[in-house]
Amino acid sequence: MVAAADPREAVIWAALDEIPDPEIPVISVVELGVIGGFAFEPDTRGGERLTVDLLPTFVGCPAIDVMRDQVGERLRGLELADEVEVRISFAVPWTSDRISLEGREKLRASGFAPPALMAIGAPSVPESDLLTMAVVATCPYCGSRNTTLENPFGPTLCRAIYHCADCRQPFEQFKAV
């Protein structure tokens, strides 16, 4: 017999989906794929602890502490457990493939080029210019691939700056990892 899913799980996922990424607020922490999972466990006082694993997009991500605090505050407010612990976890590395399809569309619609998918069966690296090995980004405004990398260092570690030669718009690409 299969055990029924804990009804609190849906409540937790819905609450986490309301927390925006601090650096790119059009996408939630769930859509970004930084929630590694959660579990209810007994705590030291005979109660129950909700433990959440948070996966940083990059080592040294400046937003990780803000995300940890927001996740903890939001889940404590639900009062589903006596304690809430949010752990920064490197046990399972975050990759850009964890960004949901809805999250990728939200990135594109807000002027960010989503990263190329690098899942099993996909090319080992994103499509690139073979001469320079620069990642080819699709312009989120006009869909052109006639783009150039202007600076691999965007405003945060996870973004790069590109320029579209067709619509002449600068844009950021969320780096594929």
PDB file of C-alpha atoms in Angstrom:
ATOM      1  CA  MET A   1       0.000   0.000   0.000  1.00  0.00           C
ATOM      2  CA  VAL A   2       1.306   3.464  -0.893  1.00  0.00           C
ATOM      3  CA  ALA A   3       1.167   6.076   1.857  1.00  0.00           C
ATOM      4  CA  ALA A   4      -0.918   9.143   1.115  1.00  0.00           C
ATOM      5  CA  ALA A   5       1.028  12.325   0.459  1.00  0.00           C
ATOM      6  CA  ASP A   6       1.204  14.752   3.351  1.00  0.00           C
ATOM      7  CA  PRO A   7      -1.444  17.433   2.633  1.00  0.00           C
ATOM      8  CA  ARG A   8       0.966  20.053   3.997  1.00  0.00           C
ATOM      9  CA  GLU A   9       3.254  19.557   0.985  1.00  0.00           C
ATOM     10  CA  ALA A  10       0.938  21.394  -1.421  1.00  0.00           C
ATOM     11  CA  VAL A  11       0.576  24.260   1.067  1.00  0.00           C
ATOM     12  CA  ILE A  12       4.364  24.530   1.383  1.00  0.00           C
ATOM     13  CA  TRP A  13       4.978  24.473  -2.383  1.00  0.00           C
ATOM     14  CA  ALA A  14       2.304  27.146  -2.909  1.00  0.00           C
ATOM     15  CA  ALA A  15       3.826  29.344  -0.188  1.00  0.00           C
ATOM     16  CA  LEU A  16       7.338  28.940  -1.603  1.00  0.00           C
ATOM     17  CA  ASP A  17       6.066  29.772  -5.092  1.00  0.00           C
ATOM     18  CA  GLU A  18       5.025  33.204  -3.766  1.00  0.00           C
ATOM     19  CA  ILE A  19       8.622  34.105  -2.821  1.00  0.00           C
ATOM     20  CA  PRO A  20      10.341  36.040  -5.629  1.00  0.00           C
ATOM     21  CA  ASP A  21      14.024  35.713  -6.415  1.00  0.00           C
ATOM     22  CA  PRO A  22      15.604  38.825  -4.813  1.00  0.00           C
ATOM     23  CA  GLU A  23      17.662  39.635  -7.927  1.00  0.00           C
ATOM     24  CA  ILE A  24      15.119  38.713 -10.607  1.00  0.00           C
ATOM     25  CA  PRO A  25      11.715  39.226  -8.954  1.00  0.00           C
ATOM     26  CA  VAL A  26       9.701  38.078 -11.991  1.00  0.00           C
ATOM     27  CA  ILE A  27      10.557  34.469 -11.104  1.00  0.00           C
ATOM     28  CA  SER A  28       9.872  32.621  -7.856  1.00  0.00           C
ATOM     29  CA  VAL A  29      12.351  30.525  -5.904  1.00  0.00           C
ATOM     30  CA  VAL A  30      10.336  27.452  -6.947  1.00  0.00           C
ATOM     31  CA  GLU A  31      10.448  28.389 -10.655  1.00  0.00           C
ATOM     32  CA  LEU A  32      14.178  29.105 -10.303  1.00  0.00           C
ATOM     33  CA  GLY A  33      14.634  25.590  -8.945  1.00  0.00           C
ATOM     34  CA  VAL A  34      16.573  26.543  -5.815  1.00  0.00           C
ATOM     35  CA  ILE A  35      14.325  24.559  -3.470  1.00  0.00           C
ATOM     36  CA  GLY A  36      16.115  21.223  -3.180  1.00  0.00           C
ATOM     37  CA  GLY A  37      13.375  19.658  -1.102  1.00  0.00           C
ATOM     38  CA  PHE A  38      11.905  19.620   2.374  1.00  0.00           C
ATOM     39  CA  ALA A  39      11.003  17.132   5.067  1.00  0.00           C
ATOM     40  CA  PHE A  40       9.240  16.965   8.398  1.00  0.00           C
ATOM     41  CA  GLU A  41      11.383  15.449  11.168  1.00  0.00           C
ATOM     42  CA  PRO A  42      11.089  15.101  14.945  1.00  0.00           C
ATOM     43  CA  ASP A  43      12.771  17.969  16.796  1.00  0.00           C
ATOM     44  CA  THR A  44      14.713  17.755  20.065  1.00  0.00           C
ATOM     45  CA  ARG A  45      11.703  18.785  22.185  1.00  0.00           C
ATOM     46  CA  GLY A  46       9.276  16.154  20.954  1.00  0.00           C
ATOM     47  CA  GLY A  47       7.729  18.414  18.330  1.00  0.00           C
ATOM     48  CA  GLU A  48       8.204  18.539  14.600  1.00  0.00           C
ATOM     49  CA  ARG A  49      10.799  20.398  12.524  1.00  0.00           C
ATOM     50  CA  LEU A  50      10.370  21.353   8.875  1.00  0.00           C
ATOM     51  CA  THR A  51      13.774  21.265   7.184  1.00  0.00           C
ATOM     52  CA  VAL A  52      14.181  22.901   3.766  1.00  0.00           C
ATOM     53  CA  ASP A  53      17.237  22.565   1.513  1.00  0.00           C
ATOM     54  CA  LEU A  54      18.082  25.678  -0.500  1.00  0.00           C
ATOM     55  CA  LEU A  55      20.440  25.277  -3.473  1.00  0.00           C
ATOM     56  CA  PRO A  56      22.595  28.321  -4.350  1.00  0.00           C
ATOM     57  CA  THR A  57      22.794  29.107  -8.062  1.00  0.00           C
ATOM     58  CA  PHE A  58      26.484  29.983  -7.668  1.00  0.00           C
ATOM     59  CA  VAL A  59      28.957  29.690  -4.809  1.00  0.00           C
ATOM     60  CA  GLY A  60      28.990  33.126  -3.233  1.00  0.00           C
ATOM     61  CA  CYS A  61      25.533  34.046  -4.545  1.00  0.00           C
ATOM     62  CA  PRO A  62      24.769  37.352  -2.777  1.00  0.00           C
ATOM     63  CA  ALA A  63      21.031  36.615  -2.715  1.00  0.00           C
ATOM     64  CA  ILE A  64      21.219  33.278  -0.887  1.00  0.00           C
ATOM     65  CA  ASP A  65      20.977  34.779   2.610  1.00  0.00           C
ATOM     66  CA  VAL A  66      17.966  36.864   1.585  1.00  0.00           C
ATOM     67  CA  MET A  67      16.305  33.781   0.070  1.00  0.00           C
ATOM     68  CA  ARG A  68      17.038  31.730   3.202  1.00  0.00           C
ATOM     69  CA  ASP A  69      15.499  34.413   5.420  1.00  0.00           C
ATOM     70  CA  GLN A  70      12.420  34.826   3.189  1.00  0.00           C
ATOM     71  CA  VAL A  71      11.822  31.069   2.969  1.00  0.00           C
ATOM     72  CA  GLY A  72      12.169  30.667   6.735  1.00  0.00           C
ATOM     73  CA  GLU A  73       9.901  33.623   7.504  1.00  0.00           C
ATOM     74  CA  ARG A  74       7.214  32.499   5.057  1.00  0.00           C
ATOM     75  CA  LEU A  75       7.170  28.900   6.294  1.00  0.00           C
ATOM     76  CA  ARG A  76       7.220  29.879   9.971  1.00  0.00           C
ATOM     77  CA  GLY A  77       4.145  31.990   9.262  1.00  0.00           C
ATOM     78  CA  LEU A  78       2.275  28.887   8.089  1.00  0.00           C
ATOM     79  CA  GLU A  79       2.667  27.297  11.540  1.00  0.00           C
ATOM     80  CA  LEU A  80       2.867  23.786  10.074  1.00  0.00           C
ATOM     81  CA  ALA A  81       5.763  22.737  12.331  1.00  0.00           C
ATOM     82  CA  ASP A  82       7.214  23.715  15.689  1.00  0.00           C
ATOM     83  CA  GLU A  83      10.535  24.671  14.073  1.00  0.00           C
ATOM     84  CA  VAL A  84      11.637  25.618  10.569  1.00  0.00           C
ATOM     85  CA  GLU A  85      15.238  25.157   9.477  1.00  0.00           C
ATOM     86  CA  VAL A  86      16.438  26.377   6.081  1.00  0.00           C
ATOM     87  CA  ARG A  87      19.786  24.849   5.123  1.00  0.00           C
ATOM     88  CA  ILE A  88      22.096  26.006   2.361  1.00  0.00           C
ATOM     89  CA  SER A  89      22.922  22.755   0.596  1.00  0.00           C
ATOM     90  CA  PHE A  90      25.616  21.868  -1.905  1.00  0.00           C
ATOM     91  CA  ALA A  91      24.814  18.124  -1.769  1.00  0.00           C
ATOM     92  CA  VAL A  92      22.892  18.388  -5.039  1.00  0.00           C
ATOM     93  CA  PRO A  93      24.342  21.134  -7.231  1.00  0.00           C
ATOM     94  CA  TRP A  94      21.921  23.599  -8.760  1.00  0.00           C
ATOM     95  CA  THR A  95      21.972  23.715 -12.558  1.00  0.00           C
ATOM     96  CA  SER A  96      20.136  26.040 -14.902  1.00  0.00           C
ATOM     97  CA  ASP A  97      18.126  22.995 -16.070  1.00  0.00           C
ATOM     98  CA  ARG A  98      16.258  23.274 -12.749  1.00  0.00           C
ATOM     99  CA  ILE A  99      14.545  26.465 -13.967  1.00  0.00           C
ATOM    100  CA  SER A 100      10.956  25.501 -14.790  1.00  0.00           C
ATOM    101  CA  LEU A 101       9.461  26.030 -18.245  1.00  0.00           C
ATOM    102  CA  GLU A 102       7.128  28.651 -16.738  1.00  0.00           C
ATOM    103  CA  GLY A 103      10.153  30.336 -15.147  1.00  0.00           C
ATOM    104  CA  ARG A 104      12.018  30.360 -18.480  1.00  0.00           C
ATOM    105  CA  GLU A 105       9.036  31.999 -20.157  1.00  0.00           C
ATOM    106  CA  LYS A 106       8.806  34.614 -17.401  1.00  0.00           C
ATOM    107  CA  LEU A 107      12.516  35.378 -17.831  1.00  0.00           C
ATOM    108  CA  ARG A 108      12.098  35.761 -21.596  1.00  0.00           C
ATOM    109  CA  ALA A 109       8.978  37.928 -21.250  1.00  0.00           C
ATOM    110  CA  SER A 110      10.813  40.278 -18.906  1.00  0.00           C
ATOM    111  CA  GLY A 111      13.815  40.753 -21.210  1.00  0.00           C
ATOM    112  CA  PHE A 112      16.175  38.020 -19.977  1.00  0.00           C
ATOM    113  CA  ALA A 113      17.390  35.314 -22.329  1.00  0.00           C
ATOM    114  CA  PRO A 114      16.789  32.005 -20.544  1.00  0.00           C
ATOM    115  CA  PRO A 115      19.782  29.656 -20.397  1.00  0.00           C
ATOM    116  CA  ALA A 116      20.088  26.797 -22.853  1.00  0.00           C
ATOM    117  CA  LEU A 117      18.923  23.414 -21.581  1.00  0.00           C
ATOM    118  CA  MET A 118      21.812  21.081 -20.856  1.00  0.00           C
ATOM    119  CA  ALA A 119      19.867  17.982 -19.764  1.00  0.00           C
ATOM    120  CA  ILE A 120      20.803  14.407 -20.503  1.00  0.00           C
ATOM    121  CA  GLY A 121      20.556  13.896 -24.232  1.00  0.00           C
ATOM    122  CA  ALA A 122      21.137  17.584 -24.979  1.00  0.00           C
ATOM    123  CA  PRO A 123      24.472  18.859 -26.299  1.00  0.00           C
ATOM    124  CA  SER A 124      27.189  18.937 -23.645  1.00  0.00           C
ATOM    125  CA  VAL A 125      27.527  22.702 -24.030  1.00  0.00           C
ATOM    126  CA  PRO A 126      25.052  25.349 -25.149  1.00  0.00           C
ATOM    127  CA  GLU A 127      25.106  26.230 -28.841  1.00  0.00           C
ATOM    128  CA  SER A 128      28.155  28.397 -29.385  1.00  0.00           C
ATOM    129  CA  ASP A 129      30.186  30.206 -31.992  1.00  0.00           C
ATOM    130  CA  LEU A 130      32.924  27.657 -32.770  1.00  0.00           C
ATOM    131  CA  LEU A 131      35.540  30.351 -33.416  1.00  0.00           C
ATOM    132  CA  THR A 132      35.151  32.225 -30.130  1.00  0.00           C
ATOM    133  CA  MET A 133      33.286  29.582 -28.083  1.00  0.00           C
ATOM    134  CA  ALA A 134      30.943  32.375 -26.971  1.00  0.00           C
ATOM    135  CA  VAL A 135      27.472  31.096 -26.108  1.00  0.00           C
ATOM    136  CA  VAL A 136      24.915  32.129 -28.718  1.00  0.00           C
ATOM    137  CA  ALA A 137      21.950  33.742 -26.983  1.00  0.00           C
ATOM    138  CA  THR A 138      18.505  34.238 -28.486  1.00  0.00           C
ATOM    139  CA  CYS A 139      17.243  37.803 -28.154  1.00  0.00           C
ATOM    140  CA  PRO A 140      14.232  37.844 -25.807  1.00  0.00           C
ATOM    141  CA  TYR A 141      12.777  40.856 -27.657  1.00  0.00           C
ATOM    142  CA  CYS A 142      12.837  39.793 -31.320  1.00  0.00           C
ATOM    143  CA  GLY A 143      13.928  36.133 -31.250  1.00  0.00           C
ATOM    144  CA  SER A 144      17.046  36.764 -33.349  1.00  0.00           C
ATOM    145  CA  ARG A 145      20.206  34.726 -32.834  1.00  0.00           C
ATOM    146  CA  ASN A 146      22.274  37.529 -34.370  1.00  0.00           C
ATOM    147  CA  THR A 147      23.587  38.461 -30.929  1.00  0.00           C
ATOM    148  CA  THR A 148      26.981  39.135 -29.421  1.00  0.00           C
ATOM    149  CA  LEU A 149      28.327  38.743 -25.933  1.00  0.00           C
ATOM    150  CA  GLU A 150      29.185  42.231 -24.712  1.00  0.00           C
ATOM    151  CA  ASN A 151      30.339  41.268 -21.229  1.00  0.00           C
ATOM    152  CA  PRO A 152      30.394  37.855 -19.522  1.00  0.00           C
ATOM    153  CA  PHE A 153      30.058  39.651 -16.187  1.00  0.00           C
ATOM    154  CA  GLY A 154      26.546  40.982 -15.740  1.00  0.00           C
ATOM    155  CA  PRO A 155      25.138  42.701 -12.668  1.00  0.00           C
ATOM    156  CA  THR A 156      25.283  39.362 -10.810  1.00  0.00           C
ATOM    157  CA  LEU A 157      27.353  36.179 -11.144  1.00  0.00           C
ATOM    158  CA  CYS A 158      24.524  34.341 -12.871  1.00  0.00           C
ATOM    159  CA  ARG A 159      23.990  36.827 -15.733  1.00  0.00           C
ATOM    160  CA  ALA A 160      25.883  38.026 -18.826  1.00  0.00           C
ATOM    161  CA  ILE A 161      25.265  41.061 -21.064  1.00  0.00           C
ATOM    162  CA  TYR A 162      24.447  40.582 -24.769  1.00  0.00           C
ATOM    163  CA  HIS A 163      23.488  42.853 -27.661  1.00  0.00           C
ATOM    164  CA  CYS A 164      21.117  42.032 -30.518  1.00  0.00           C
ATOM    165  CA  ALA A 165      22.303  43.287 -33.908  1.00  0.00           C
ATOM    166  CA  ASP A 166      18.808  43.009 -35.423  1.00  0.00           C
ATOM    167  CA  CYS A 167      16.658  44.964 -32.962  1.00  0.00           C
ATOM    168  CA  ARG A 168      19.653  46.781 -31.416  1.00  0.00           C
ATOM    169  CA  GLN A 169      18.556  45.998 -27.870  1.00  0.00           C
ATOM    170  CA  PRO A 170      20.918  45.068 -25.062  1.00  0.00           C
ATOM    171  CA  PHE A 171      19.740  42.192 -22.890  1.00  0.00           C
ATOM    172  CA  GLU A 172      20.911  39.901 -20.133  1.00  0.00           C
ATOM    173  CA  GLN A 173      21.202  36.150 -20.373  1.00  0.00           C
ATOM    174  CA  PHE A 174      20.868  33.929 -17.348  1.00  0.00           C
ATOM    175  CA  LYS A 175      24.038  31.819 -17.643  1.00  0.00           C
ATOM    176  CA  ALA A 176      23.755  28.105 -18.308  1.00  0.00           C
ATOM    177  CA  VAL A 177      25.391  26.072 -15.568  1.00  0.00           C
TER     178      VAL A 177
END
